[in-house]
Amino acid sequence: MESQVISTFTQHSAAFFKDRSDYDSVTVLLLYWRDGDLEVDEELKAVRKLFGASLNFVVASYPIPGDGTQQARLYRQIASVVEESALQPRSLLILYYTGHCRETEETPFWDSFGSDSVATIIIKRLKPSSHVGFAKKPAGYVFFRASLVDDLDGLQISDWLKTNAPENVSAIHIEAVVSKARRLQRNLDHGAFAPTSILRKLSTTAQSEILRELQSLDTVMANSRQAASDTKKRDNSRADKDVFEAMQSTIDEVSNLIETPILLDLSEENIDRAVKDDDAVPQDIIENISLRNQIMASDEDPRTSYEIPRQDIEFEDNLNRFNYGRIGEQNVLLEFFGYETDQNGDLFPETVQQLNLMAARLCHSKRLSFHILPCLGYVEDKVECRFGLVYQLPPLLSAARLWVISLHSLFTTIHRVSLSQRMKTAYAIITALENFHRIGWIHKAIRSDNVCFLVKDNSLEAVDNRKGDGGDVDFSSPWLIGFEYARAGAAGSKLEEDYSEVRNLYRHPDRWGRPAAKHTRAHDIYSLGVVLMEIGFWKAIDQVVAPPKPGQRRVAAAFRESLMRRLERALPHQTGDVFVAAVKACFDYEGEVVGKSEFEMQQILQRTVLAQVKKIVNKV
């Protein structure tokens, strides 16, 4: 049966799909009845191999339950897959159903989301990009290398988790998580790393931490296998959720323990080896190595220009910092900032070079934990002497009219926000900056007006009414902006003068006015501490600390002392001692990292700030 299915599909696709091939990522969802009376296992295995091994597509399966909930669950599953995969530009979604259905000679068809047109499309094998720098590799390539095709235990675990999938978690995501877990498990060889593993090049301390967490992952996966084979737990949604969360958390911890020393503690030669050590290093870490290499090559002007011609983009003619536009059929968000010209009205060459470097790094593919909107390039508005960074909008928001609101604005727009929501925002911002520093990139302008949220227009009324829950504001998904100042950590820092009190309040005392020191990661962490204080009090920093007496100006050293007093005397009542300790660690970071390596500096940030706030998020 399966050979006939494969043969028929191949013949039809070769003959019928002629017109279109404009995609570089493909997701396949295989649908079948969980308790069906037809033997479809061999067919599913063959189709998996066709789409996965032969074509390099992302493949996942979903067993449809027959308990009366199948329609709602199937709709939710397909909606989740569409949200995750099919609404991205240049993507293709294939739904393959097997089981009870009417035999037909119909050929597959291509349907564009958001369009009424139906056309044909070429089914082709996806190939990884030959460009290891900025180009985004096809999504299918990432998953293909961690396939569950021949992993019976992994398939059993993922199928069990999918029977009662946690809300808003798709079959694609579940298989990706299980695949990564199984791949990481292969690093262990009788309780140690393989003799040729690149992980043996890490420090003894780093190796010990990784081995300990891998053993924890082994325990989680063993418990998962046991639960998957226990019929009593088959329909226990709570057990599914607990196991999946434990698996995801342990995977994240293992990946972090592997990635941090690879990026910050290995020689360049061994980093190159890590890229080739597919068995030890997950693909998402390799992507971060690529991003790190591009960032650290700070003096190399990208061979590709990331300027989008003005005639190719439509946007409203106003002087707002944020604007909405369109490139063809795609909705985009623009963030504008001004530039200076020489006496002839021309751009300085250094300005264009720096902008192109920054756009190249922002356009590089990166994980969601960076909390950076995908960048498409930049546009120049010569009339107003400004540049606009062009961002791709999240899929479900791209079709809606959006409102961009900064964290700074929310302090006055929404008077009361629960502690749990505030901690989600704090944790997301810390995570973003920790990811930034891990690849050697310093933001240089961490302020609450450079953190924004995207809300739909229909959320405006809820926000304006100052409801305690913030309307539809997703406090766990802030986006980092303000990248006109961002730079590579090793590239040095110009000592620009800036006497704006509003901006100086977020800066380390050495960076006020005429800076006495170059900008370092410690200065970023200090600014992070100021933003965390704002989140704790839910007030802008100039409202947290009393203003100076009439006729006097704020002084850097005195302002820091005032911050410390407010931190120690007033913040514990608002947030508790653990959060206060994390904020204090930001202000003490500069002294703690003296004489430390970059790897040790990152560990201090992870341990004293990130891990502490994560504890709060998991409890509240």
Coordinates of C-alpha atoms in Angstrom, one line a residue:
M1 CA 0.0 0.0 0.0
E2 CA 2.7 2.4 1.0
S3 CA 4.7 1.9 -2.2
Q4 CA 1.6 2.7 -4.2
V5 CA 1.0 5.8 -2.2
I6 CA 4.6 7.0 -2.7
S7 CA 4.5 6.1 -6.4
T8 CA 1.2 7.8 -7.1
F9 CA 2.2 11.0 -5.2
T10 CA 5.6 11.2 -7.0
Q11 CA 3.9 10.7 -10.5
H12 CA 1.3 13.4 -9.8
S13 CA 3.7 15.9 -8.3
A14 CA 6.2 15.5 -11.1
A15 CA 3.5 15.9 -13.8
F16 CA 1.2 18.4 -12.2
F17 CA 3.2 20.9 -10.2
K18 CA 4.8 23.1 -12.8
D19 CA 4.2 26.7 -12.0
R20 CA 5.6 27.7 -8.6
S21 CA 8.7 27.0 -6.5
D22 CA 9.0 30.2 -4.5
Y23 CA 9.5 28.6 -1.0
D24 CA 12.5 27.8 1.1
S25 CA 10.9 26.1 4.1
V26 CA 8.3 23.3 4.1
T27 CA 6.3 21.8 6.9
V28 CA 4.4 18.5 6.5
L29 CA 1.7 17.4 9.0
L30 CA 0.7 13.7 8.7
L31 CA -2.8 13.1 10.0
Y32 CA -4.2 9.7 10.9
W33 CA -6.7 8.2 13.4
R34 CA -5.2 7.3 16.7
D35 CA -7.4 4.2 17.2
G36 CA -8.1 3.5 13.5
D37 CA -8.7 -0.1 12.3
L38 CA -6.4 0.3 9.3
E39 CA -2.7 -0.5 9.4
V40 CA -1.1 2.8 8.4
D41 CA 2.2 2.5 10.3
E42 CA 4.3 1.4 7.3
E43 CA 2.6 4.0 5.1
L44 CA 3.4 6.8 7.6
K45 CA 7.0 5.6 7.9
A46 CA 7.4 5.6 4.2
V47 CA 5.9 9.0 3.8
R48 CA 8.1 10.4 6.6
K49 CA 11.2 9.1 4.7
L50 CA 10.0 10.6 1.5
F51 CA 9.4 14.1 2.9
G52 CA 12.1 14.0 5.5
A53 CA 15.1 12.0 4.3
S54 CA 14.6 12.6 0.5
L55 CA 13.2 16.2 0.5
N56 CA 14.5 17.7 3.8
F57 CA 11.1 18.9 4.9
V58 CA 10.0 19.4 8.5
V59 CA 7.7 16.4 9.2
A60 CA 5.4 15.8 12.1
S61 CA 2.4 13.6 12.6
Y62 CA -0.8 14.0 14.6
P63 CA -3.0 11.1 15.8
I64 CA -6.6 12.2 15.6
P65 CA -8.5 11.1 18.7
G66 CA -11.9 9.3 18.3
D67 CA -13.4 10.3 21.6
G68 CA -15.8 13.0 20.4
T69 CA -13.3 15.9 20.7
Q70 CA -11.6 15.2 17.4
Q71 CA -13.1 18.1 15.5
A72 CA -12.0 20.8 18.0
R73 CA -8.6 19.2 18.6
L74 CA -7.9 18.9 14.9
Y75 CA -8.9 22.5 14.2
R76 CA -6.7 23.7 17.0
Q77 CA -3.8 21.5 15.8
I78 CA -4.0 22.8 12.2
A79 CA -4.4 26.4 13.4
S80 CA -1.2 26.0 15.5
V81 CA 0.8 24.6 12.6
V82 CA -0.4 27.4 10.3
E83 CA 0.5 30.0 12.9
E84 CA 4.0 28.5 13.5
S85 CA 5.0 27.6 9.9
A86 CA 2.6 28.4 7.1
L87 CA 2.2 32.2 7.5
Q88 CA 5.9 32.9 7.2
P89 CA 7.1 34.3 3.9
R90 CA 8.3 31.7 1.3
S91 CA 6.9 28.8 3.3
L92 CA 4.8 25.8 2.2
L93 CA 2.5 23.7 4.3
I94 CA 1.5 20.1 3.3
L95 CA -1.3 18.3 5.1
Y96 CA -1.2 14.6 4.4
Y97 CA -4.2 12.5 5.6
T98 CA -4.3 8.7 5.7
G99 CA -7.0 6.4 7.0
H100 CA -10.7 6.3 6.2
C101 CA -11.2 8.4 3.1
R102 CA -12.7 8.2 -0.4
E103 CA -10.3 6.9 -3.0
T104 CA -9.7 9.6 -5.6
E105 CA -7.5 10.4 -8.5
E106 CA -7.3 14.1 -7.5
T107 CA -3.9 15.7 -7.5
P108 CA -2.7 18.0 -4.8
F109 CA -3.1 21.7 -5.2
W110 CA -1.5 24.9 -3.9
D111 CA -3.5 27.5 -2.0
S112 CA -2.1 30.8 -0.9
F113 CA -3.1 31.9 2.6
G114 CA -4.9 35.2 2.4
S115 CA -5.7 34.8 -1.3
D116 CA -8.6 33.3 -3.3
S117 CA -6.4 32.0 -6.1
V118 CA -5.4 28.4 -6.5
A119 CA -2.4 27.4 -8.5
T120 CA 0.1 24.6 -9.0
I121 CA 3.5 24.3 -7.3
I122 CA 6.7 22.3 -7.8
I123 CA 7.7 19.8 -5.0
K124 CA 11.4 20.1 -4.7
R125 CA 14.2 19.0 -2.4
L126 CA 15.3 21.7 0.0
K127 CA 19.0 22.2 0.2
P128 CA 21.0 24.0 2.9
S129 CA 22.2 27.4 1.9
S130 CA 25.8 27.5 0.8
H131 CA 26.2 30.9 2.4
V132 CA 27.2 30.4 6.0
G133 CA 26.9 34.1 6.9
F134 CA 23.7 36.0 6.8
A135 CA 21.5 33.7 4.7
K136 CA 18.8 31.8 6.6
K137 CA 19.0 28.1 6.2
P138 CA 15.8 26.3 5.2
A139 CA 13.8 25.3 8.3
G140 CA 13.6 21.7 7.0
Y141 CA 17.3 21.3 7.1
V142 CA 17.4 21.9 10.9
F143 CA 14.8 19.3 11.7
F144 CA 16.0 16.8 9.1
R145 CA 19.3 16.4 11.0
A146 CA 17.4 15.5 14.2
S147 CA 14.8 13.3 12.5
L148 CA 12.6 10.9 14.4
V149 CA 12.1 8.7 11.4
D150 CA 14.1 5.7 12.8
D151 CA 13.7 6.5 16.5
L152 CA 10.9 4.3 17.8
D153 CA 11.3 5.5 21.4
G154 CA 11.2 9.2 20.3
L155 CA 8.2 8.6 18.1
Q156 CA 6.4 6.8 20.9
I157 CA 7.1 9.7 23.3
S158 CA 6.0 12.4 20.8
D159 CA 2.9 10.5 19.8
W160 CA 1.9 10.2 23.5
L161 CA 2.5 13.9 24.1
K162 CA 0.4 14.8 21.1
T163 CA -2.6 12.9 22.3
N164 CA -3.2 15.6 24.9
A165 CA -0.9 18.3 23.7
P166 CA -0.6 21.4 25.9
E167 CA -2.7 24.3 24.8
N168 CA -1.1 26.3 21.8
V169 CA 1.6 23.6 21.4
S170 CA 1.6 22.0 17.9
A171 CA 2.7 18.6 16.8
I172 CA 5.5 20.2 14.9
H173 CA 6.8 21.8 18.1
I174 CA 6.5 18.7 20.1
E175 CA 8.4 16.6 17.6
A176 CA 11.1 19.3 17.4
V177 CA 11.5 19.3 21.2
V178 CA 11.6 15.5 21.4
S179 CA 14.1 15.3 18.4
K180 CA 16.4 17.8 20.1
A181 CA 16.2 15.9 23.4
R182 CA 17.1 12.6 21.7
R183 CA 19.9 14.3 19.8
L184 CA 21.4 15.8 23.0
Q185 CA 21.2 12.4 24.7
R186 CA 23.6 11.0 22.1
N187 CA 26.4 13.1 23.7
L188 CA 26.6 10.7 26.5
D189 CA 28.7 7.5 26.1
H190 CA 28.6 5.5 29.3
G191 CA 28.4 8.6 31.4
A192 CA 31.1 10.6 29.5
F193 CA 31.6 12.4 26.2
A194 CA 32.7 10.5 23.1
P195 CA 36.6 10.6 22.7
T196 CA 36.4 12.9 19.6
S197 CA 33.6 15.2 20.9
I198 CA 34.4 18.9 20.8
L199 CA 32.9 19.1 24.2
R200 CA 36.1 17.6 25.6
K201 CA 37.8 20.8 24.7
L202 CA 35.7 22.8 27.2
S203 CA 36.9 23.5 30.7
T204 CA 36.6 20.8 33.3
T205 CA 33.9 22.8 35.2
A206 CA 31.9 23.3 32.0
Q207 CA 32.1 19.6 31.1
S208 CA 31.0 18.6 34.6
E209 CA 27.9 20.9 34.5
I210 CA 26.9 19.6 31.0
L211 CA 27.3 16.0 32.1
R212 CA 25.2 16.5 35.2
E213 CA 22.4 18.1 33.2
L214 CA 22.6 15.5 30.5
Q215 CA 22.0 12.9 33.1
S216 CA 19.0 14.8 34.3
L217 CA 17.7 14.8 30.7
D218 CA 18.2 11.0 30.6
T219 CA 16.0 10.7 33.6
V220 CA 13.3 13.0 32.1
M221 CA 13.3 10.9 28.9
A222 CA 13.2 7.6 30.7
N223 CA 10.2 8.8 32.7
S224 CA 8.6 10.0 29.4
R225 CA 9.1 6.5 27.8
Q226 CA 7.5 4.9 30.8
A227 CA 4.6 7.3 30.8
A228 CA 4.1 6.8 27.0
S229 CA 3.8 3.1 27.5
D230 CA 1.4 3.3 30.5
T231 CA -2.2 3.1 29.2
K232 CA -3.5 4.6 32.4
K233 CA -1.6 7.9 31.6
R234 CA -2.6 7.9 28.0
D235 CA -5.3 10.5 28.3
N236 CA -3.8 12.3 31.3
S237 CA -3.4 15.8 30.0
R238 CA -1.8 17.0 33.2
A239 CA 0.9 14.3 33.0
D240 CA 1.5 15.3 29.4
K241 CA 2.0 18.9 30.3
D242 CA 4.3 18.2 33.2
V243 CA 6.5 15.9 31.2
F244 CA 6.7 18.3 28.2
E245 CA 7.6 21.3 30.4
A246 CA 10.3 19.2 32.2
M247 CA 11.7 18.1 28.9
Q248 CA 11.7 21.6 27.5
S249 CA 13.3 23.1 30.6
T250 CA 16.0 20.5 30.8
I251 CA 16.8 20.9 27.0
D252 CA 17.1 24.6 27.4
E253 CA 19.5 24.2 30.3
V254 CA 21.7 21.6 28.5
S255 CA 21.8 23.8 25.4
N256 CA 22.8 26.9 27.4
L257 CA 25.5 24.9 29.2
I258 CA 26.9 23.8 25.9
E259 CA 26.5 27.1 24.0
T260 CA 28.0 29.5 26.5
P261 CA 31.5 28.0 26.8
I262 CA 31.6 27.2 23.1
L263 CA 30.9 30.8 22.2
L264 CA 33.0 32.5 24.9
D265 CA 35.6 30.0 26.1
L266 CA 36.9 28.2 23.0
S267 CA 39.7 29.2 20.6
E268 CA 38.7 30.2 17.1
E269 CA 40.1 26.9 15.8
N270 CA 37.9 24.9 18.1
I271 CA 34.8 27.0 17.4
D272 CA 35.3 26.1 13.7
R273 CA 35.5 22.4 14.8
A274 CA 32.3 22.8 16.8
V275 CA 30.4 23.8 13.6
K276 CA 31.4 20.5 12.0
D277 CA 30.7 18.4 15.1
D278 CA 27.1 17.7 14.3
D279 CA 26.7 15.0 16.9
A280 CA 27.6 17.2 19.8
V281 CA 26.4 20.6 18.9
P282 CA 22.7 21.3 18.1
Q283 CA 21.9 23.2 14.9
D284 CA 20.5 26.3 16.8
I285 CA 23.9 26.7 18.5
I286 CA 25.6 26.5 15.1
E287 CA 23.4 29.3 13.9
N288 CA 24.4 31.4 16.9
I289 CA 28.1 30.7 16.1
S290 CA 27.5 32.0 12.6
L291 CA 25.8 35.1 14.1
R292 CA 28.7 35.6 16.5
N293 CA 31.3 35.3 13.7
Q294 CA 29.5 38.0 11.7
I295 CA 29.2 40.3 14.7
M296 CA 32.9 39.9 15.7
A297 CA 34.0 40.7 12.1
S298 CA 33.3 44.3 12.9
D299 CA 35.6 45.9 10.4
E300 CA 34.3 43.9 7.4
D301 CA 31.7 45.8 5.3
P302 CA 29.0 43.3 4.2
R303 CA 29.2 42.4 0.5
T304 CA 25.5 42.7 0.3
S305 CA 23.7 46.0 0.7
Y306 CA 20.7 45.9 3.0
E307 CA 19.1 49.1 1.7
I308 CA 15.6 48.7 0.4
P309 CA 14.9 51.1 -2.5
R310 CA 12.5 53.8 -1.5
Q311 CA 10.2 53.0 -4.4
D312 CA 9.8 49.4 -3.2
I313 CA 8.2 50.3 0.1
E314 CA 5.0 52.3 0.9
F315 CA 4.6 54.0 4.3
E316 CA 2.6 56.8 5.8
D317 CA 4.1 60.3 5.5
N318 CA 4.6 61.4 9.1
L319 CA 7.4 62.0 11.5
N320 CA 6.6 59.4 14.0
R321 CA 9.3 57.1 15.3
F322 CA 7.3 54.1 14.2
N323 CA 5.4 53.7 11.0
Y324 CA 3.6 51.0 9.1
G325 CA 4.4 50.1 5.6
R326 CA 4.1 47.5 2.9
I327 CA 6.6 45.8 0.6
G328 CA 4.4 44.2 -2.0
E329 CA 1.8 42.1 -0.1
Q330 CA 3.8 42.1 3.1
N331 CA 3.0 44.4 6.0
V332 CA 6.1 45.7 7.8
L333 CA 7.0 48.0 10.7
L334 CA 9.5 50.8 10.3
E335 CA 11.5 52.4 13.1
F336 CA 13.0 55.7 12.1
F337 CA 16.0 57.7 13.4
G338 CA 17.6 60.8 12.1
Y339 CA 21.1 61.2 10.7
E340 CA 23.5 64.1 10.2
T341 CA 25.1 65.3 7.0
D342 CA 28.3 67.0 6.0
Q343 CA 28.4 70.7 5.0
N344 CA 27.4 69.7 1.4
G345 CA 24.3 67.9 2.7
D346 CA 25.8 64.4 1.9
L347 CA 25.9 61.4 4.2
F348 CA 29.1 60.6 6.0
P349 CA 30.6 57.3 4.5
E350 CA 31.0 56.0 8.1
T351 CA 27.3 56.4 8.7
V352 CA 26.3 54.2 5.7
Q353 CA 28.9 51.6 6.6
Q354 CA 27.8 51.4 10.2
L355 CA 24.2 51.2 9.2
N356 CA 24.8 48.4 6.7
L357 CA 26.8 46.4 9.3
M358 CA 24.0 46.8 11.8
A359 CA 21.3 45.9 9.3
A360 CA 23.3 42.8 8.3
R361 CA 23.4 41.5 11.9
L362 CA 19.8 42.3 12.5
C363 CA 18.8 40.5 9.3
H364 CA 20.7 37.4 10.4
S365 CA 18.3 34.6 11.5
K366 CA 18.1 34.3 15.3
R367 CA 16.1 32.6 17.9
L368 CA 13.0 34.1 19.5
S369 CA 14.7 34.5 22.9
F370 CA 16.6 37.5 21.4
H371 CA 13.3 39.3 21.4
I372 CA 14.2 41.1 18.2
L373 CA 11.8 41.4 15.3
P374 CA 13.1 39.9 12.1
C375 CA 14.7 42.7 10.1
L376 CA 14.4 43.0 6.3
G377 CA 16.8 45.9 5.8
Y378 CA 16.6 49.6 5.9
V379 CA 15.2 52.5 3.9
E380 CA 16.4 56.0 3.5
D381 CA 14.0 59.0 3.7
K382 CA 16.1 61.7 2.1
V383 CA 13.5 64.4 2.5
E384 CA 13.5 64.1 6.3
C385 CA 17.2 63.0 6.7
R386 CA 16.4 59.8 8.4
F387 CA 16.8 56.0 8.1
G388 CA 14.1 53.5 8.9
L389 CA 14.8 49.9 10.0
V390 CA 12.3 47.6 8.3
Y391 CA 10.9 44.8 10.5
Q392 CA 8.8 41.8 9.6
L393 CA 5.7 41.5 11.7
P394 CA 4.7 38.4 13.6
P395 CA 2.4 36.2 11.4
L396 CA -0.9 36.6 13.4
L397 CA -0.4 40.4 13.8
S398 CA 0.8 41.1 10.2
A399 CA -2.8 41.3 8.9
A400 CA -4.0 43.5 11.7
R401 CA -3.5 47.2 12.3
L402 CA -0.9 47.4 15.1
W403 CA -0.1 49.9 17.7
V404 CA 3.4 50.1 19.0
I405 CA 3.7 51.1 22.7
S406 CA 6.9 51.3 24.6
L407 CA 7.4 50.0 28.1
H408 CA 8.1 53.6 29.2
S409 CA 4.6 54.6 27.9
L410 CA 2.9 51.7 29.7
F411 CA 4.1 53.0 33.1
T412 CA 1.6 55.9 32.7
T413 CA -1.0 54.2 30.5
I414 CA -1.6 51.2 32.7
H415 CA -1.5 52.1 36.4
R416 CA -1.6 48.5 37.9
V417 CA 0.0 45.4 36.5
S418 CA 0.2 42.2 38.5
L419 CA 3.6 40.9 39.8
S420 CA 3.4 37.9 37.6
Q421 CA 3.1 40.0 34.4
R422 CA 5.8 42.4 35.5
M423 CA 8.2 39.4 36.2
K424 CA 7.5 38.0 32.7
T425 CA 8.5 41.2 31.1
A426 CA 11.6 41.5 33.3
Y427 CA 12.6 37.9 32.5
A428 CA 12.2 38.4 28.8
I429 CA 14.4 41.5 28.7
I430 CA 17.1 39.8 30.8
T431 CA 17.0 36.8 28.5
A432 CA 17.3 39.0 25.4
L433 CA 20.3 40.9 26.8
E434 CA 21.9 37.6 28.0
N435 CA 21.6 36.2 24.4
F436 CA 23.0 39.5 23.0
H437 CA 26.1 39.4 25.3
R438 CA 26.6 35.7 24.7
I439 CA 27.4 36.4 21.0
G440 CA 29.6 39.4 21.9
W441 CA 27.1 42.1 21.0
I442 CA 26.5 45.2 23.2
H443 CA 23.2 47.1 22.8
K444 CA 24.4 50.4 24.3
A445 CA 21.0 52.0 24.8
I446 CA 19.0 49.8 27.2
R447 CA 16.1 52.0 28.3
S448 CA 12.4 51.4 28.8
D449 CA 11.7 53.5 25.7
N450 CA 13.7 51.0 23.7
V451 CA 11.5 48.1 24.7
C452 CA 8.2 47.9 23.0
F453 CA 5.0 45.8 22.7
L454 CA 2.8 45.2 19.7
V455 CA -0.9 45.3 20.3
K456 CA -3.9 45.2 17.9
D457 CA -5.9 48.3 17.4
N458 CA -8.9 46.7 19.2
S459 CA -6.6 46.6 22.3
L460 CA -6.4 50.4 22.5
E461 CA -9.6 50.8 24.4
A462 CA -8.6 48.2 27.0
V463 CA -5.2 49.9 27.4
D464 CA -6.6 53.4 27.5
N465 CA -9.1 52.4 30.2
R466 CA -6.2 51.4 32.3
K467 CA -7.4 47.9 33.1
G468 CA -5.2 46.0 35.5
D469 CA -4.5 43.2 33.1
G470 CA -3.3 45.5 30.4
G471 CA -5.9 44.5 27.8
D472 CA -4.3 42.4 25.1
V473 CA -0.7 43.4 25.9
D474 CA 1.5 40.3 26.0
F475 CA 3.8 41.1 28.8
S476 CA 5.9 38.0 28.1
S477 CA 6.8 39.2 24.6
P478 CA 8.5 42.6 24.6
W479 CA 10.7 43.5 21.6
L480 CA 14.1 45.1 21.9
I481 CA 14.5 48.2 19.6
G482 CA 16.8 51.2 19.5
F483 CA 19.6 49.6 17.5
E484 CA 21.0 52.7 16.0
Y485 CA 23.6 52.5 18.7
A486 CA 24.1 48.8 18.8
R487 CA 27.7 47.6 18.1
A488 CA 30.0 44.6 18.5
G489 CA 31.6 44.2 21.9
A490 CA 35.1 44.1 20.7
A491 CA 34.9 47.0 18.3
G492 CA 35.6 49.8 20.9
S493 CA 33.2 52.6 21.6
K494 CA 33.3 56.3 20.5
L495 CA 33.1 58.6 23.5
E496 CA 30.0 60.5 22.2
E497 CA 28.8 63.4 24.3
D498 CA 25.2 63.3 25.4
Y499 CA 23.8 65.7 28.1
S500 CA 20.2 64.5 27.8
E501 CA 19.2 63.9 31.4
V502 CA 16.4 61.5 30.3
R503 CA 18.9 59.2 28.6
N504 CA 21.6 59.7 31.2
L505 CA 19.4 58.4 34.0
Y506 CA 19.8 54.9 32.5
R507 CA 23.5 55.1 32.1
H508 CA 26.4 54.1 34.3
P509 CA 27.8 57.2 36.0
D510 CA 31.0 56.9 33.9
R511 CA 28.9 57.4 30.8
W512 CA 27.0 60.6 31.7
G513 CA 27.5 63.7 29.6
R514 CA 31.1 63.4 28.3
P515 CA 31.8 59.7 28.9
A516 CA 34.9 58.9 31.0
A517 CA 35.0 55.3 29.8
K518 CA 34.2 53.3 26.7
H519 CA 31.0 51.4 26.7
T520 CA 31.3 47.8 27.9
R521 CA 28.9 45.0 28.7
A522 CA 29.0 46.1 32.3
H523 CA 27.4 49.4 31.3
D524 CA 24.7 47.5 29.5
I525 CA 24.0 45.4 32.7
Y526 CA 23.9 48.6 34.8
S527 CA 21.2 50.0 32.4
L528 CA 19.4 46.7 32.7
G529 CA 19.3 47.2 36.5
V530 CA 17.7 50.6 36.0
V531 CA 15.0 49.2 33.7
L532 CA 14.3 46.3 36.2
M533 CA 13.8 48.9 39.0
E534 CA 11.3 50.7 36.8
I535 CA 9.4 47.4 36.2
G536 CA 9.5 46.6 40.0
F537 CA 8.0 50.0 40.9
W538 CA 6.0 50.2 37.6
K539 CA 7.2 53.8 37.3
A540 CA 9.6 55.6 35.0
I541 CA 13.0 56.1 36.7
D542 CA 12.6 59.8 37.0
Q543 CA 9.5 59.1 39.1
V544 CA 11.2 56.5 41.2
V545 CA 14.0 58.8 42.5
A546 CA 13.0 62.2 43.8
P547 CA 14.0 65.2 41.5
P548 CA 16.8 67.5 42.5
K549 CA 16.1 70.7 44.4
P550 CA 15.0 73.7 42.2
G551 CA 17.9 75.2 40.3
Q552 CA 20.1 72.1 40.7
R553 CA 21.0 69.4 38.2
R554 CA 21.2 65.7 38.8
V555 CA 24.7 64.5 39.5
A556 CA 25.7 61.0 38.4
A557 CA 27.2 59.7 41.6
A558 CA 24.5 61.2 43.8
F559 CA 21.8 59.7 41.5
R560 CA 23.3 56.3 41.9
E561 CA 23.3 56.6 45.6
S562 CA 19.6 57.6 45.5
L563 CA 18.9 54.5 43.4
M564 CA 20.6 52.2 45.9
R565 CA 18.5 53.7 48.8
R566 CA 15.3 53.2 46.9
L567 CA 16.3 49.7 45.9
E568 CA 17.1 48.6 49.5
R569 CA 14.3 50.5 51.3
A570 CA 11.3 50.5 49.0
L571 CA 11.6 47.8 46.3
P572 CA 11.4 44.7 48.6
H573 CA 7.9 45.6 49.6
Q574 CA 6.9 45.7 45.9
T575 CA 8.6 42.6 44.5
G576 CA 10.3 40.6 47.3
D577 CA 13.9 40.0 48.2
V578 CA 14.9 37.7 45.3
F579 CA 14.1 40.3 42.7
V580 CA 15.8 43.0 44.7
A581 CA 18.9 40.8 44.8
A582 CA 18.9 40.3 41.1
V583 CA 18.6 44.1 40.5
K584 CA 21.4 44.8 42.9
A585 CA 23.5 42.2 41.1
C586 CA 23.2 44.4 38.0
F587 CA 24.6 47.4 39.8
D588 CA 27.4 45.4 41.4
Y589 CA 28.2 43.5 38.2
E590 CA 31.1 45.8 37.1
G591 CA 33.0 45.1 40.3
E592 CA 32.2 41.4 40.3
V593 CA 33.7 40.8 36.8
V594 CA 37.0 42.5 37.3
G595 CA 39.7 40.1 36.0
K596 CA 37.2 37.6 34.8
S597 CA 37.1 36.0 31.3
E598 CA 34.1 36.6 29.1
F599 CA 32.8 33.1 29.9
E600 CA 33.0 33.8 33.6
M601 CA 31.4 37.2 33.2
Q602 CA 28.5 35.5 31.4
Q603 CA 28.1 32.9 34.1
I604 CA 27.8 35.6 36.7
L605 CA 25.0 37.3 34.7
Q606 CA 23.2 33.9 34.3
R607 CA 23.6 32.9 37.9
T608 CA 23.0 36.2 39.8
V609 CA 20.3 37.8 37.5
L610 CA 18.7 35.5 34.9
A611 CA 18.4 32.4 37.2
Q612 CA 17.0 34.4 40.1
V613 CA 14.2 36.1 38.1
K614 CA 13.4 32.8 36.4
K615 CA 12.7 31.4 39.9
I616 CA 10.2 34.1 40.5
V617 CA 8.5 33.6 37.1
N618 CA 8.1 29.9 37.8
K619 CA 6.4 30.6 41.1
V620 CA 4.1 33.5 40.6

